[in-house]
Every structure is written in C-alpha cells, then in structure tokens.
Coordinates of C-alpha atoms in Angstrom, one line a residue:
Chain A
M1 CA 32.6 -13.4 60.0
A2 CA 29.7 -13.0 57.7
A3 CA 29.5 -14.8 54.4
I4 CA 30.4 -13.0 51.2
A5 CA 27.4 -11.8 49.2
I6 CA 29.4 -10.2 46.3
E7 CA 32.9 -10.8 45.1
T8 CA 34.6 -9.5 42.0
R9 CA 38.1 -10.0 40.9
N10 CA 39.8 -7.7 38.5
L11 CA 36.7 -6.9 36.4
H12 CA 37.3 -5.3 33.1
K13 CA 34.8 -4.0 30.5
T14 CA 36.0 -2.6 27.2
Y15 CA 33.5 -1.3 24.7
R16 CA 34.6 -1.6 21.1
G17 CA 32.9 0.0 18.2
G18 CA 33.6 2.4 15.4
G19 CA 37.3 1.6 15.5
R20 CA 37.5 3.0 19.1
E21 CA 38.0 1.2 22.3
V22 CA 36.5 2.6 25.5
H23 CA 37.8 1.1 28.7
A24 CA 34.8 1.7 31.0
V25 CA 36.1 -0.6 33.8
R26 CA 39.7 -1.6 34.1
G27 CA 40.2 -3.8 37.1
I28 CA 37.6 -3.4 39.8
S29 CA 37.8 -5.8 42.7
L30 CA 35.3 -5.7 45.5
S31 CA 34.0 -7.9 48.3
V32 CA 30.7 -7.3 50.0
R33 CA 29.7 -9.2 53.1
E34 CA 26.2 -10.4 53.8
G35 CA 24.1 -7.8 55.7
E36 CA 26.4 -5.0 54.7
A37 CA 25.6 -1.6 53.2
F38 CA 28.2 -1.1 50.6
G39 CA 28.9 1.9 48.5
L40 CA 30.5 2.2 45.1
L41 CA 31.5 5.9 45.0
G42 CA 33.0 7.9 42.2
P43 CA 32.4 10.8 39.9
N44 CA 30.2 10.5 36.7
G45 CA 31.9 8.3 34.2
A46 CA 34.0 6.4 36.8
G47 CA 32.6 3.1 35.7
K48 CA 30.1 2.6 38.4
S49 CA 27.1 1.9 36.3
T50 CA 29.0 -0.5 34.1
T51 CA 30.1 -2.4 37.2
F52 CA 26.5 -2.3 38.4
G53 CA 25.4 -3.7 35.0
M54 CA 27.9 -6.5 35.2
L55 CA 26.9 -7.5 38.7
T56 CA 23.2 -7.5 37.7
T57 CA 23.8 -9.6 34.6
R58 CA 23.0 -6.9 32.1
V59 CA 26.6 -6.3 30.9
Q60 CA 29.0 -9.0 29.9
P61 CA 32.5 -8.4 31.4
T62 CA 35.5 -8.5 29.0
S63 CA 37.5 -10.3 31.7
G64 CA 37.6 -11.0 35.4
S65 CA 35.4 -13.0 37.6
M66 CA 32.4 -12.4 39.8
R67 CA 30.1 -14.1 42.2
V68 CA 26.8 -12.6 43.2
A69 CA 24.6 -14.2 45.8
G70 CA 26.3 -17.5 45.3
A71 CA 26.1 -17.7 41.5
D72 CA 28.0 -16.5 38.5
P73 CA 26.3 -13.6 36.6
V74 CA 27.9 -14.7 33.3
A75 CA 27.4 -18.5 33.5
D76 CA 24.1 -18.5 35.3
P77 CA 22.4 -15.2 35.0
V78 CA 18.9 -16.6 35.8
S79 CA 20.0 -17.8 39.2
V80 CA 21.5 -14.4 40.0
K81 CA 18.4 -12.6 38.8
R82 CA 16.3 -14.9 41.0
R83 CA 18.3 -13.9 44.1
I84 CA 18.8 -10.2 43.6
G85 CA 16.7 -7.1 43.3
A86 CA 18.0 -4.2 41.2
V87 CA 16.9 -0.6 41.0
T88 CA 18.4 1.0 37.9
Q89 CA 19.2 4.7 37.4
H90 CA 16.2 5.5 35.2
N91 CA 12.5 5.1 35.8
T92 CA 12.0 1.7 34.2
L93 CA 8.5 1.1 35.6
D94 CA 6.1 -0.3 33.1
R95 CA 4.2 2.8 32.0
Q96 CA 1.3 0.7 30.7
L97 CA 0.6 -0.7 34.2
T98 CA -0.4 0.7 37.6
A99 CA 2.0 0.8 40.5
L100 CA 0.6 -2.3 42.1
E101 CA 0.5 -4.2 38.7
N102 CA 4.2 -3.4 38.3
L103 CA 4.8 -5.2 41.5
E104 CA 2.4 -8.0 40.7
F105 CA 4.1 -8.8 37.4
R106 CA 7.6 -8.6 38.8
G107 CA 6.5 -11.3 41.3
R108 CA 4.8 -13.4 38.6
F109 CA 7.9 -13.1 36.3
A110 CA 9.7 -14.7 39.2
G111 CA 7.2 -17.5 39.4
L112 CA 5.0 -16.3 42.3
S113 CA 1.3 -16.9 42.2
V114 CA -0.9 -13.9 41.3
R115 CA -2.3 -13.8 44.8
T116 CA 1.1 -13.9 46.6
A117 CA 2.5 -11.3 44.2
R118 CA -0.4 -8.9 44.7
Q119 CA -0.4 -9.4 48.5
R120 CA 3.3 -8.8 48.8
G121 CA 3.0 -5.8 46.5
Q122 CA 0.3 -4.2 48.6
E123 CA 2.3 -4.8 51.7
L124 CA 5.4 -3.1 50.3
L125 CA 3.4 -0.2 48.9
E126 CA 1.9 0.3 52.4
R127 CA 5.3 0.1 54.0
F128 CA 6.7 2.8 51.7
G129 CA 3.7 5.1 52.3
L130 CA 2.1 4.4 49.0
G131 CA -0.8 2.2 50.2
D132 CA -3.3 4.4 48.4
R133 CA -1.4 4.8 45.2
G134 CA -1.6 1.1 44.1
D135 CA -4.1 1.8 41.3
A136 CA -2.3 4.9 40.0
M137 CA -0.8 4.6 36.5
V138 CA 2.9 5.1 36.5
H139 CA 2.8 8.5 34.9
R140 CA 0.7 9.9 37.7
L141 CA 3.4 9.2 40.3
S142 CA 5.9 11.8 41.4
G143 CA 9.6 11.3 41.0
G144 CA 10.0 10.2 44.6
Q145 CA 7.0 7.9 44.5
A146 CA 8.2 6.3 41.3
Q147 CA 11.6 5.7 42.9
R148 CA 9.9 4.1 46.0
V149 CA 7.8 1.8 43.7
M150 CA 11.0 0.8 41.9
I151 CA 12.6 -0.1 45.2
A152 CA 9.4 -2.0 46.3
R153 CA 9.5 -3.8 43.0
A154 CA 13.1 -4.8 43.5
L155 CA 12.2 -6.1 47.0
L156 CA 9.2 -8.1 46.0
T157 CA 11.1 -11.3 45.5
R158 CA 12.9 -10.9 48.8
P159 CA 16.3 -10.7 47.3
A160 CA 19.5 -11.7 49.0
V161 CA 21.1 -8.5 47.7
L162 CA 19.5 -5.2 46.8
F163 CA 21.3 -3.2 44.1
L164 CA 20.7 0.5 43.7
D165 CA 22.2 2.5 40.9
E166 CA 22.3 6.2 41.9
P167 CA 19.2 5.9 44.0
T168 CA 18.6 9.5 44.8
S169 CA 19.9 11.1 41.6
G170 CA 17.4 13.7 40.4
L171 CA 15.3 13.7 43.6
D172 CA 14.7 16.8 45.7
P173 CA 16.6 17.1 49.0
Q174 CA 13.6 16.2 51.2
T175 CA 12.7 13.1 49.2
R176 CA 16.4 12.1 49.2
V177 CA 16.6 12.2 53.0
N178 CA 13.3 10.2 53.3
L179 CA 14.8 7.6 50.9
W180 CA 17.9 7.4 53.0
E181 CA 15.8 6.8 56.0
M182 CA 14.0 3.9 54.2
L183 CA 17.3 2.4 53.1
R184 CA 18.7 2.6 56.6
E185 CA 15.7 0.8 58.0
M186 CA 16.1 -2.0 55.4
H187 CA 19.7 -2.3 56.2
A188 CA 19.0 -2.4 59.9
E189 CA 16.7 -5.4 59.2
G190 CA 19.6 -7.2 57.7
Q191 CA 19.2 -6.4 54.0
T192 CA 22.4 -6.6 52.0
I193 CA 22.7 -3.4 49.9
L194 CA 25.1 -2.4 47.2
L195 CA 24.6 1.1 45.9
T196 CA 26.5 3.3 43.5
T197 CA 26.5 7.0 44.0
H198 CA 28.4 10.1 43.0
Y199 CA 27.2 12.0 46.1
L200 CA 29.9 11.9 48.8
E201 CA 27.4 12.6 51.5
E202 CA 25.2 9.8 50.3
A203 CA 28.0 7.3 50.7
E204 CA 28.9 8.8 54.1
A205 CA 25.3 8.7 55.3
L206 CA 24.4 5.1 54.2
C207 CA 27.4 2.9 53.7
E208 CA 29.5 0.9 56.2
R209 CA 32.1 0.3 53.6
I210 CA 33.0 2.2 50.5
T211 CA 35.0 1.5 47.4
V212 CA 36.2 4.7 45.7
V213 CA 36.5 4.3 41.9
D214 CA 37.7 6.7 39.2
H215 CA 38.4 6.1 35.5
G216 CA 37.4 2.5 35.9
R217 CA 39.8 1.6 38.6
T218 CA 39.5 1.0 42.4
L219 CA 41.3 3.9 44.2
A220 CA 40.7 2.7 47.8
S221 CA 38.3 0.5 49.8
G222 CA 37.3 0.5 53.5
S223 CA 35.1 1.9 56.1
L224 CA 34.7 5.6 56.2
E225 CA 37.1 5.7 59.3
E226 CA 39.6 3.5 57.5
L227 CA 39.5 5.7 54.4
T228 CA 39.8 9.0 56.2
S229 CA 42.6 7.8 58.4
L230 CA 44.4 6.0 55.6
K231 CA 44.6 8.6 53.0
G232 CA 42.6 11.7 53.8
G233 CA 43.5 11.9 57.4
D234 CA 44.6 15.4 56.8
S235 CA 42.4 18.5 56.6
V236 CA 42.8 20.5 53.5
V237 CA 43.3 24.3 53.5
S238 CA 42.6 25.8 50.1
V239 CA 43.8 29.3 49.4
V240 CA 42.4 30.8 46.2
H241 CA 44.5 33.6 44.7
E242 CA 43.8 36.0 41.9
P243 CA 43.6 34.2 38.6
G244 CA 47.0 34.0 36.9
T245 CA 49.0 34.2 40.2
S246 CA 52.2 32.1 40.2
L247 CA 52.6 30.1 43.4
M248 CA 56.3 29.4 42.9
N249 CA 57.5 31.7 45.7
V250 CA 55.0 30.6 48.3
L251 CA 55.2 26.8 48.1
E252 CA 58.5 26.5 49.9
P253 CA 57.8 28.7 52.9
V254 CA 54.4 27.0 53.4
R255 CA 56.0 23.6 53.3
R256 CA 58.2 24.6 56.2
I257 CA 55.2 25.5 58.4
P258 CA 55.0 23.0 61.3
G259 CA 52.2 20.5 60.8
V260 CA 52.0 20.8 57.0
S261 CA 52.5 17.4 55.4
R262 CA 52.1 18.3 51.8
T263 CA 51.3 21.2 49.5
E264 CA 49.9 21.3 46.0
A265 CA 49.5 24.1 43.5
D266 CA 46.4 23.8 41.3
G267 CA 46.4 26.8 39.0
A268 CA 46.1 29.8 41.3
T269 CA 44.8 27.6 44.2
L270 CA 47.2 26.6 46.9
R271 CA 46.2 23.4 48.7
V272 CA 47.8 22.6 52.0
F273 CA 47.4 19.2 53.7
T274 CA 47.8 19.2 57.4
D275 CA 46.9 17.1 60.4
R276 CA 46.3 20.1 62.7
L277 CA 44.5 23.3 61.8
H278 CA 45.6 25.2 64.9
G279 CA 48.0 27.9 63.8
V280 CA 48.4 26.6 60.3
V281 CA 45.7 28.6 58.6
P282 CA 47.0 32.0 59.8
A283 CA 50.6 30.9 58.9
V284 CA 49.6 29.9 55.4
L285 CA 47.8 33.2 54.9
R286 CA 50.8 35.1 56.2
A287 CA 53.1 33.3 53.7
S288 CA 50.8 34.3 50.9
L289 CA 50.8 37.9 52.0
D290 CA 54.5 37.9 52.6
A291 CA 55.0 36.7 49.0
G292 CA 52.9 39.7 47.9
L293 CA 50.0 37.6 46.6
F294 CA 46.4 38.7 46.6
V295 CA 44.1 36.2 48.4
L296 CA 40.5 35.9 47.2
D297 CA 39.2 33.0 49.4
V298 CA 40.2 30.6 52.1
S299 CA 38.5 27.4 52.9
V300 CA 39.1 24.5 55.3
R301 CA 37.9 21.0 54.8
R302 CA 37.9 18.5 57.6
P303 CA 38.8 14.9 56.8
S304 CA 36.0 13.4 54.7
L305 CA 35.5 11.4 51.6
E306 CA 36.1 14.7 49.7
T307 CA 39.6 15.1 51.1
V308 CA 40.2 11.3 50.6
F309 CA 39.3 11.8 46.9
L310 CA 41.5 14.9 46.7
A311 CA 44.4 13.1 48.3
L312 CA 44.0 10.0 46.0
T313 CA 43.6 11.8 42.7
G314 CA 45.0 15.4 43.2
R315 CA 41.7 16.6 41.8
E316 CA 38.7 18.3 43.3
Y317 CA 35.8 15.9 43.5
R318 CA 33.3 16.7 40.7
E319 CA 29.8 15.4 41.3
Chain B
M1 CA 22.0 -34.0 44.5
T2 CA 23.2 -30.8 43.0
T3 CA 26.8 -32.0 43.1
Q4 CA 25.8 -35.3 41.4
I5 CA 24.2 -33.4 38.6
L6 CA 27.2 -31.1 38.2
R7 CA 29.5 -34.1 38.1
A8 CA 27.3 -35.8 35.6
A9 CA 27.3 -32.7 33.4
S10 CA 31.0 -32.2 33.7
E11 CA 31.7 -35.8 32.9
G12 CA 29.8 -35.3 29.7
H13 CA 26.7 -37.4 30.7
A14 CA 23.4 -36.0 29.8
V15 CA 21.7 -34.1 32.5
P16 CA 18.9 -36.3 34.0
P17 CA 15.8 -35.6 32.0
A18 CA 13.8 -34.9 35.2
T19 CA 16.0 -31.9 36.0
A20 CA 15.8 -30.5 32.5
A21 CA 12.0 -31.0 32.6
R22 CA 11.8 -29.3 35.9
R23 CA 13.9 -26.4 34.7
A24 CA 11.6 -26.0 31.7
L25 CA 8.6 -26.3 33.9
R26 CA 9.9 -23.5 36.1
L27 CA 9.8 -21.3 33.0
V28 CA 6.1 -21.9 32.2
R29 CA 4.8 -19.6 34.9
P30 CA 7.0 -16.7 34.2
F31 CA 6.4 -17.1 30.5
L32 CA 2.6 -17.0 31.0
A33 CA 3.1 -14.0 33.2
L34 CA 4.9 -12.2 30.4
L35 CA 2.0 -12.9 28.2
A36 CA -0.5 -12.0 30.9
R37 CA 1.1 -8.6 31.1
D38 CA 0.5 -7.9 27.4
V39 CA -3.1 -9.2 27.7
R40 CA -3.7 -6.9 30.7
V41 CA -2.4 -3.9 28.7
L42 CA -4.4 -4.9 25.6
R43 CA -7.6 -5.3 27.7
R44 CA -7.2 -1.7 29.0
D45 CA -7.1 -0.4 25.4
L46 CA -9.5 -2.8 23.7
G47 CA -11.5 -0.1 21.9
G48 CA -8.3 1.5 20.5
F49 CA -7.1 -1.9 19.4
V50 CA -10.3 -2.7 17.5
L51 CA -10.3 0.8 16.0
R52 CA -6.7 0.4 14.8
S53 CA -7.4 -3.0 13.3
V54 CA -10.7 -2.3 11.6
T55 CA -10.6 1.3 10.4
Q56 CA -8.4 0.8 7.3
P57 CA -9.9 -2.4 6.0
L58 CA -13.4 -1.2 6.6
L59 CA -12.9 2.0 4.7
F60 CA -11.2 0.1 1.9
V61 CA -14.0 -2.3 1.4
F62 CA -16.5 0.5 1.8
V63 CA -14.9 2.4 -1.0
F64 CA -14.0 -0.4 -3.3
A65 CA -16.7 -3.0 -2.7
Y66 CA -19.6 -0.5 -2.1
V67 CA -19.0 3.0 -3.4
M68 CA -17.0 2.2 -6.6
P69 CA -19.4 -0.5 -7.9
K70 CA -22.3 1.8 -7.2
T71 CA -20.7 4.7 -9.1
Q72 CA -19.8 2.5 -12.0
G73 CA -23.2 1.0 -12.3
G74 CA -22.4 -2.4 -10.8
G75 CA -19.3 -3.3 -12.9
G76 CA -16.9 -3.6 -9.9
A77 CA -13.8 -1.5 -9.5
T78 CA -11.6 -3.8 -11.5
P79 CA -12.4 -6.8 -13.5
A80 CA -11.1 -9.8 -11.7
P81 CA -10.1 -13.0 -13.4
G82 CA -12.8 -15.6 -14.0
G83 CA -15.5 -13.0 -13.4
V84 CA -15.0 -13.0 -9.6
S85 CA -16.2 -9.9 -7.8
F86 CA -13.5 -7.6 -6.5
A87 CA -14.9 -8.2 -3.0
T88 CA -14.1 -11.9 -3.3
I89 CA -10.5 -11.1 -4.1
L90 CA -10.4 -8.6 -1.2
V91 CA -11.6 -10.8 1.6
P92 CA -8.4 -12.9 2.0
G93 CA -6.3 -9.9 1.1
M94 CA -7.8 -7.6 3.7
V95 CA -7.5 -10.3 6.4
A96 CA -3.9 -10.9 5.5
S97 CA -3.0 -7.2 5.5
A98 CA -4.7 -6.7 8.9
V99 CA -2.7 -9.6 10.3
M100 CA 0.5 -8.2 8.9
L101 CA -0.2 -4.7 10.2
Q102 CA -1.1 -5.7 13.7
G103 CA 1.5 -8.4 13.9
I104 CA 4.3 -6.0 13.0
M105 CA 3.1 -2.8 14.6
S106 CA 1.9 -4.3 17.9
V107 CA 5.4 -5.7 18.6
S108 CA 7.7 -3.1 17.0
T109 CA 6.2 0.2 18.1
P110 CA 6.3 -0.4 21.9
L111 CA 9.6 -2.3 21.6
V112 CA 11.3 0.6 20.0
M113 CA 10.2 2.9 22.8
E114 CA 11.1 0.3 25.5
L115 CA 14.5 -0.1 24.1
S116 CA 15.2 3.7 23.9
Y117 CA 13.3 6.5 25.6
T118 CA 11.6 4.7 28.4
R119 CA 14.2 1.9 29.0
E120 CA 11.3 -0.2 30.3
I121 CA 12.9 -3.2 28.8
E122 CA 15.3 -3.2 31.7
D123 CA 12.4 -4.4 33.8
R124 CA 11.9 -7.4 31.6
V125 CA 15.7 -8.0 31.4
L126 CA 15.9 -8.3 35.1
A127 CA 13.1 -10.7 35.4
P128 CA 14.5 -14.1 36.5
V129 CA 14.0 -15.8 33.1
P130 CA 16.5 -16.4 30.2
L131 CA 16.5 -13.4 27.8
W132 CA 15.2 -15.5 24.9
T133 CA 11.8 -16.0 26.7
V134 CA 11.4 -12.2 26.6
G135 CA 11.6 -12.3 22.8
V136 CA 9.5 -15.3 22.5
S137 CA 6.8 -13.9 24.7
K138 CA 6.7 -10.7 22.6
I139 CA 6.2 -12.8 19.5
V140 CA 3.4 -14.9 21.0
A141 CA 1.6 -11.8 22.4
G142 CA 1.9 -10.0 19.1
A143 CA 0.7 -13.1 17.2
V144 CA -2.4 -13.3 19.5
Q145 CA -3.2 -9.6 18.6
A146 CA -2.6 -10.3 14.9
C147 CA -5.0 -13.3 15.0
V148 CA -7.6 -11.3 16.8
A149 CA -7.2 -8.5 14.3
G150 CA -7.7 -10.9 11.4
L151 CA -10.8 -12.4 13.0
V152 CA -12.3 -9.0 13.6
V153 CA -11.7 -7.8 10.1
L154 CA -13.2 -10.9 8.5
P155 CA -16.9 -10.2 9.2
C156 CA -16.3 -6.5 8.2
V157 CA -15.1 -7.5 4.7
L158 CA -17.6 -10.2 4.3
Y159 CA -20.7 -8.0 4.9
V160 CA -19.7 -4.6 3.6
H161 CA -20.5 -4.5 -0.2
A162 CA -22.8 -3.1 -2.7
P163 CA -25.9 -5.1 -3.7
G164 CA -25.0 -7.9 -6.0
Q165 CA -21.3 -7.6 -5.2
A166 CA -21.2 -10.1 -2.4
P167 CA -17.9 -11.9 -2.0
H168 CA -18.2 -15.6 -2.9
V169 CA -16.2 -17.1 -0.1
S170 CA -16.3 -20.6 1.3
L171 CA -15.7 -20.8 5.0
G172 CA -15.8 -24.6 4.8
R173 CA -12.1 -24.9 4.9
W174 CA -11.8 -23.0 8.1
P175 CA -9.3 -25.3 9.8
A176 CA -6.8 -24.6 7.0
A177 CA -7.6 -20.9 7.2
L178 CA -7.1 -20.9 10.9
G179 CA -3.8 -22.7 10.6
V180 CA -2.6 -20.2 8.0
L181 CA -3.8 -17.3 10.3
V182 CA -1.8 -18.6 13.2
L183 CA 1.4 -19.2 11.2
A184 CA 1.0 -15.8 9.4
A185 CA 0.5 -14.1 12.8
L186 CA 3.7 -15.6 14.2
L187 CA 5.7 -14.7 11.1
M188 CA 4.5 -11.0 11.2
A189 CA 5.0 -10.7 15.0
A190 CA 8.5 -12.1 14.6
L191 CA 9.2 -9.5 11.8
G192 CA 7.8 -6.9 14.2
L193 CA 10.3 -8.1 16.8
L194 CA 13.2 -7.9 14.3
F195 CA 12.2 -4.4 13.1
G196 CA 11.6 -3.1 16.6
T197 CA 15.0 -4.3 17.7
V198 CA 17.0 -2.8 14.8
V199 CA 15.0 0.4 13.9
E200 CA 16.0 3.6 15.7
P201 CA 13.2 5.5 17.3
R202 CA 13.5 8.5 15.0
K203 CA 13.1 6.2 12.0
L204 CA 9.9 4.6 13.2
S205 CA 7.7 6.7 10.9
T206 CA 10.0 5.8 8.0
L207 CA 9.5 2.1 8.7
F208 CA 5.8 2.7 8.3
T209 CA 5.9 4.6 5.0
V210 CA 8.9 2.8 3.4
M211 CA 8.2 -0.7 4.6
M212 CA 4.6 -1.2 5.5
V213 CA 3.0 0.6 2.6
P214 CA 5.0 -1.2 -0.1
I215 CA 4.5 -4.5 1.7
T216 CA 0.7 -3.9 1.6
M217 CA 0.5 -2.5 -2.0
L218 CA 2.7 -5.2 -3.4
G219 CA 1.4 -8.0 -1.2
C220 CA -1.3 -9.6 -3.4
V221 CA -3.8 -8.0 -1.1
Y222 CA -5.9 -6.4 -3.9
Y223 CA -5.1 -8.8 -6.7
P224 CA -4.3 -12.5 -6.9
W225 CA -0.7 -13.5 -7.6
A226 CA -1.7 -15.3 -10.8
A227 CA -3.1 -12.1 -12.3
L228 CA 0.3 -10.6 -12.2
D229 CA 1.4 -12.7 -15.1
K230 CA 0.5 -9.7 -17.3
V231 CA 3.4 -7.8 -15.5
G232 CA 5.8 -10.7 -15.6
W233 CA 8.8 -9.2 -13.8
M234 CA 6.6 -8.0 -11.0
Q235 CA 5.3 -11.5 -10.5
W236 CA 8.8 -12.5 -9.5
V237 CA 9.8 -9.4 -7.5
V238 CA 6.8 -9.7 -5.2
L239 CA 7.9 -13.1 -4.1
A240 CA 10.3 -11.4 -1.8
N241 CA 7.3 -10.0 0.1
P242 CA 6.2 -12.2 3.0
L243 CA 2.7 -10.9 2.8
V244 CA 2.2 -12.4 -0.7
Y245 CA 2.3 -15.9 0.9
V246 CA -0.2 -15.0 3.6
S247 CA -2.6 -13.4 1.1
E248 CA -2.3 -16.4 -1.3
A249 CA -2.6 -19.0 1.5
L250 CA -5.7 -17.4 2.8
R251 CA -7.0 -17.1 -0.8
A252 CA -6.5 -20.8 -1.3
A253 CA -8.4 -21.4 1.9
F254 CA -11.3 -19.0 1.3
V255 CA -11.6 -18.9 -2.5
P256 CA -10.0 -22.1 -3.8
G257 CA -11.6 -21.4 -7.2
V258 CA -9.3 -18.4 -7.9
P259 CA -5.9 -19.4 -9.2
H260 CA -3.3 -19.1 -6.4
L261 CA 0.3 -20.0 -5.6
P262 CA 1.0 -23.7 -5.2
A263 CA 0.5 -25.0 -1.6
W264 CA 4.1 -26.1 -1.3
A265 CA 5.2 -22.6 -1.9
Y266 CA 3.1 -20.8 0.7
L267 CA 3.3 -23.6 3.2
G268 CA 7.0 -23.8 2.9
V269 CA 7.5 -20.1 3.4
L270 CA 5.0 -19.9 6.3
T271 CA 6.6 -22.8 8.2
V272 CA 10.3 -22.6 7.4
G273 CA 10.3 -18.8 7.0
T274 CA 8.4 -18.3 10.2
A275 CA 10.8 -20.6 12.1
L276 CA 13.8 -18.8 10.7
V277 CA 12.5 -15.3 11.3
C278 CA 11.5 -16.2 14.9
A279 CA 15.0 -17.6 15.6
L280 CA 16.7 -14.6 14.0
S281 CA 14.6 -12.0 15.7
V282 CA 14.9 -13.6 19.2
R283 CA 18.7 -13.9 18.7
T284 CA 18.9 -10.2 17.6
L285 CA 17.0 -9.0 20.6
Q286 CA 19.1 -11.1 22.9
R287 CA 22.2 -9.5 21.5
R288 CA 20.8 -6.0 21.8
L289 CA 19.9 -6.6 25.4
T290 CA 23.4 -7.7 26.5
D291 CA 26.2 -5.1 26.3

C-alpha cells in the first residue's frame, strides 16, 4: 500500500464580500496515493481551481483539514511549497526573462545554486523538446511551448507532487495529445500527479483515479472502472423530439421495455438508461412513434465519465 | 531531533536559537535570488532605466538653470532666499524627486501588471519562501533603483547651468547625504509597493497624474520649506507629503546654509515613517496574495 501524498477532509471555502457569500467549495475530501495520477474532474465553476489553490497554499480554506506531501498548507506553507510543483491555469511565466532564466530563478528561489539551477533547467528544456529555446524571451514562445516551460519550471525542484490546473485548456488538439504523452511518461517514472480538468477525455486518458466534483461537492471517487460500474454502468439512449413535445405518454411504455433501468424526461429529450443496447434502441423508437411523436435525433452513449456525470447529476456534462 | 523541537515549542520553551538561525539562513539564498531576478531585468534595460531617470530632471535644470537665467540676463528664474542661485536650491530637490519617482514607479508599475493581467505574481507566490519575503525583496530592489537614479541625476544637476549660475553645493557631508538617500529610497519603494498593491490597473495613469505630480510640485523640490512661510497654510499642508522630508534632508546635507526643516523632523519621518510604511505595504501585499 503506497503512502498518502495528499489528503483532504471536508474542505470548505466561502468567499465573502459585498454582502454576498459564495460557497466555492463545500466539503471536498480526497486522498491521493504516492505515485498516482489523480484527476479532479468537473465542469467550469465546480470548485476545482479553488481546491487547487488551497492545496498549493494560495487559498486559505474556510474550514476542513489538508495534508500535502507531509505538511499542512495552512500551518506550514513554505514546507509544502518546497515539496510541490504547481502549474497554474494561466501563463504565469516571468515575461521579463528568457525560458531558461525562468527555470533558473525558480531553482534559485528554492535555494539551489545558480549552476545547479541552470543545469537542471537546460536538461528539462531538452527533455521537453525545447533545448534550443532556452534563450527565447517568454513572449516568443507558442502556447504549447509556454505550457511545457511551465511544467519544466514546476519540475525543476523535483517535487514530490506535481499539480496541474487545467493543463491543456486552450491548447490545440495536437499539442494536447503531445502534452498527455509527456505527462504519461512522467507518471510512468513514478511522479505523483494531481490534475484538474473539465475535459472528460483528459481525465479518462491520464488518470488512474478520479474525483468528480460539481457545485463545490464531491459526487463520486474511484478508478474509471469503479465509477462506470458504480453509477454510470448503463448506456444512455437519448431520443430528441421536436421542441415542445410532451413526453408524458411515452415514459411509461418505455419504462416497461425489458433491460431499461431508468427513464428521464429533459424537455423534449427522452433519456433511457439501460444495461443492454440490443433491442432497446428500436423498442424505444417504436414507443415514440406509437405515441405519435416526431423524432429528430437518436444517440447512444456507452458507459463513460459522461454517462457517470449524467447519472449523478441528471444534467448533461457541459465542458 | 524534530520531535524534540516540536515538543519544546509546544511546551512553550523557546525554539533553540540554532534552529531559528538556520531557518533564517535558509531564506538568505532565495531572498538574494529574488533580488538577482530584478537586477537581471534591470541590466537588460539599462539604457531605458537611465533615460527614464534622467530625462525629466535634465530638462528641468536645462530650462530653469540655463535657459531662463540667460533669457533674463543672469537674474535667475526666481529669487531664492539669501541670494542663493536657483540651481543651488534645485540640486537636492531634483535628486529627491528622482528618488521618489523611480522608487514609486519601479515597484508599482510592474506590480500592478503582475497582480492583474499577467498573473506573474503566482510564480513568486509559489516560490518556497514566506510571502513577506516577496514584498521585502520588491522594496529592496526598488530602493536600489531609486538610489541609482538619485546618483545618476546628481552630476546632471550639478553641471548643467548657465555661466555664473553654478550651484553652491558642498559634497563634504556625503555620508549624511548617502544615509538620507538610502532611507528615502526605501520609503519611496515601500510607497510604491503599497500603491502597486491597492491601485487597479485601469487607474494606474490616474495614480501618476493625481499623486505623483502633486507630490513633486508640493514636495519642496523647487523651493525650500522655510521659504513657504510667506504662504503660511501651505507650509503646514505640505508636511503631509513624504517628499518634503527627503528634499529637506538632502538640502540639509548638500546646502546646510539654506534654512531647512530641523533634523529631528526629517530624520524622524525618514526612519519611523519608512519602517511603518514598509510594514504596512508588506502586510497589504501579503493579504492581497492570499485568498
């Protein structure tokens, strides 16, 4: 059993101001083992970045407890910062410096000598295919290059945990796939990684374990297999009808179709949860037609994080 | 060992001094690195820095200590008390205003950007040092720039003047002048840190016109404080302006013959005031950096 790298209990963060209270995080508990690639998945505004901020010492929790790389981010932020590397969502590279200088100074801020810092920086740039870009000023780097320099900068101090907040947000598809490859390699070498993402496929592609969050709360946690078998084990058949259609007359007959575990009416969209697709799709269609409804579109989704989210919240996942 | 210290701390004993010292020592290198970063950036733009520091004072002395006396047939732009040339009054004033301008602007302008558009500050926030060191390093780096600006401006204002209008300045009390320069630079850089932390980016230009211009015009840069007795109320109002104490302290060092504020007044403000503004600005930045 691997040791625990990150543990949080019932984390809360409430922002107060202007007479209003915003509950960004209301009870997130997670546990990340050493060497694990862990994903915090949720739509925009779910509280992921706030949680990320608390874990990386930038945000003070309102209540709850945390332990990151063996230290408490609230009581001993310096020790935590010494042991982690964090890549924030925005390009926070120092624009007055070159790529290599960005790495050099991160190392020196952590107490490394100039020589060690520059040497490690050059090695990391080479590893990330940026060996010849060390002298480039930050504004000369492309989005993908800047992101790689940010990751290199976070790795410079050889952190126990690497934090990434929405690492591929805003990158083109090719660059994203390349970055995934890089992260997979690091993970294979034993690097503990916690990433937040609102891309379902990113969590599926990279993470061994995933915590799904929405509205500041944990919805479910587990491996992809656990999550899909636990909640979203069903495939989802969605039948879209003409806008304004009432589904009253079709729900009952559909529910009686063998293999259907649950039905849901979402406006003019009928959603059918089933553990077998064979025979169910035509039967559902027939029920719609028999009720005299006009069908515009039919889609089938196999068990995935998307169906898990749908099953947990009753809402389509919005990225 | 660690548990011993923890126990000692929890039982209310003082932490062994060796540990505290070691902890402080561990901060020295990162702190120097924070400064080195600013020096590296400054070095890259040395020409721009000198230009920013020198242009305004140089033009000012050119117009008022060279052009004006010439056009008025050698009378000087304004009659100064005790028959002192205007250039003499200007030397300490111009150095003081250069220190003020560079001290405030070199810290506040980049900080406003780092805190908003670029969010670069997150890089410094994640450096494994306590947050207060980030603020202190910005003050020190800004103060270094302010000192250099003052030292660069000094020869300009000493040597640009019309014939017969040379400033009568004694450089003999240079240690006092240097001490004042350092304190003033710290004070102004700390004010820059405070402004940079609280001013919104879109109000940055307002800061310049509504704060910096009045501070300069009403900062005893172009006239000694004692001469204001002819506008009695103003003599008291300007005492709220920190630049007054810098100008007067430098005047006392460079031109002791001209009447100036008593030493206890300017030294008091430059020491106690600087310490207070440093503490306040570092604290404000620290708050701003933690959500």
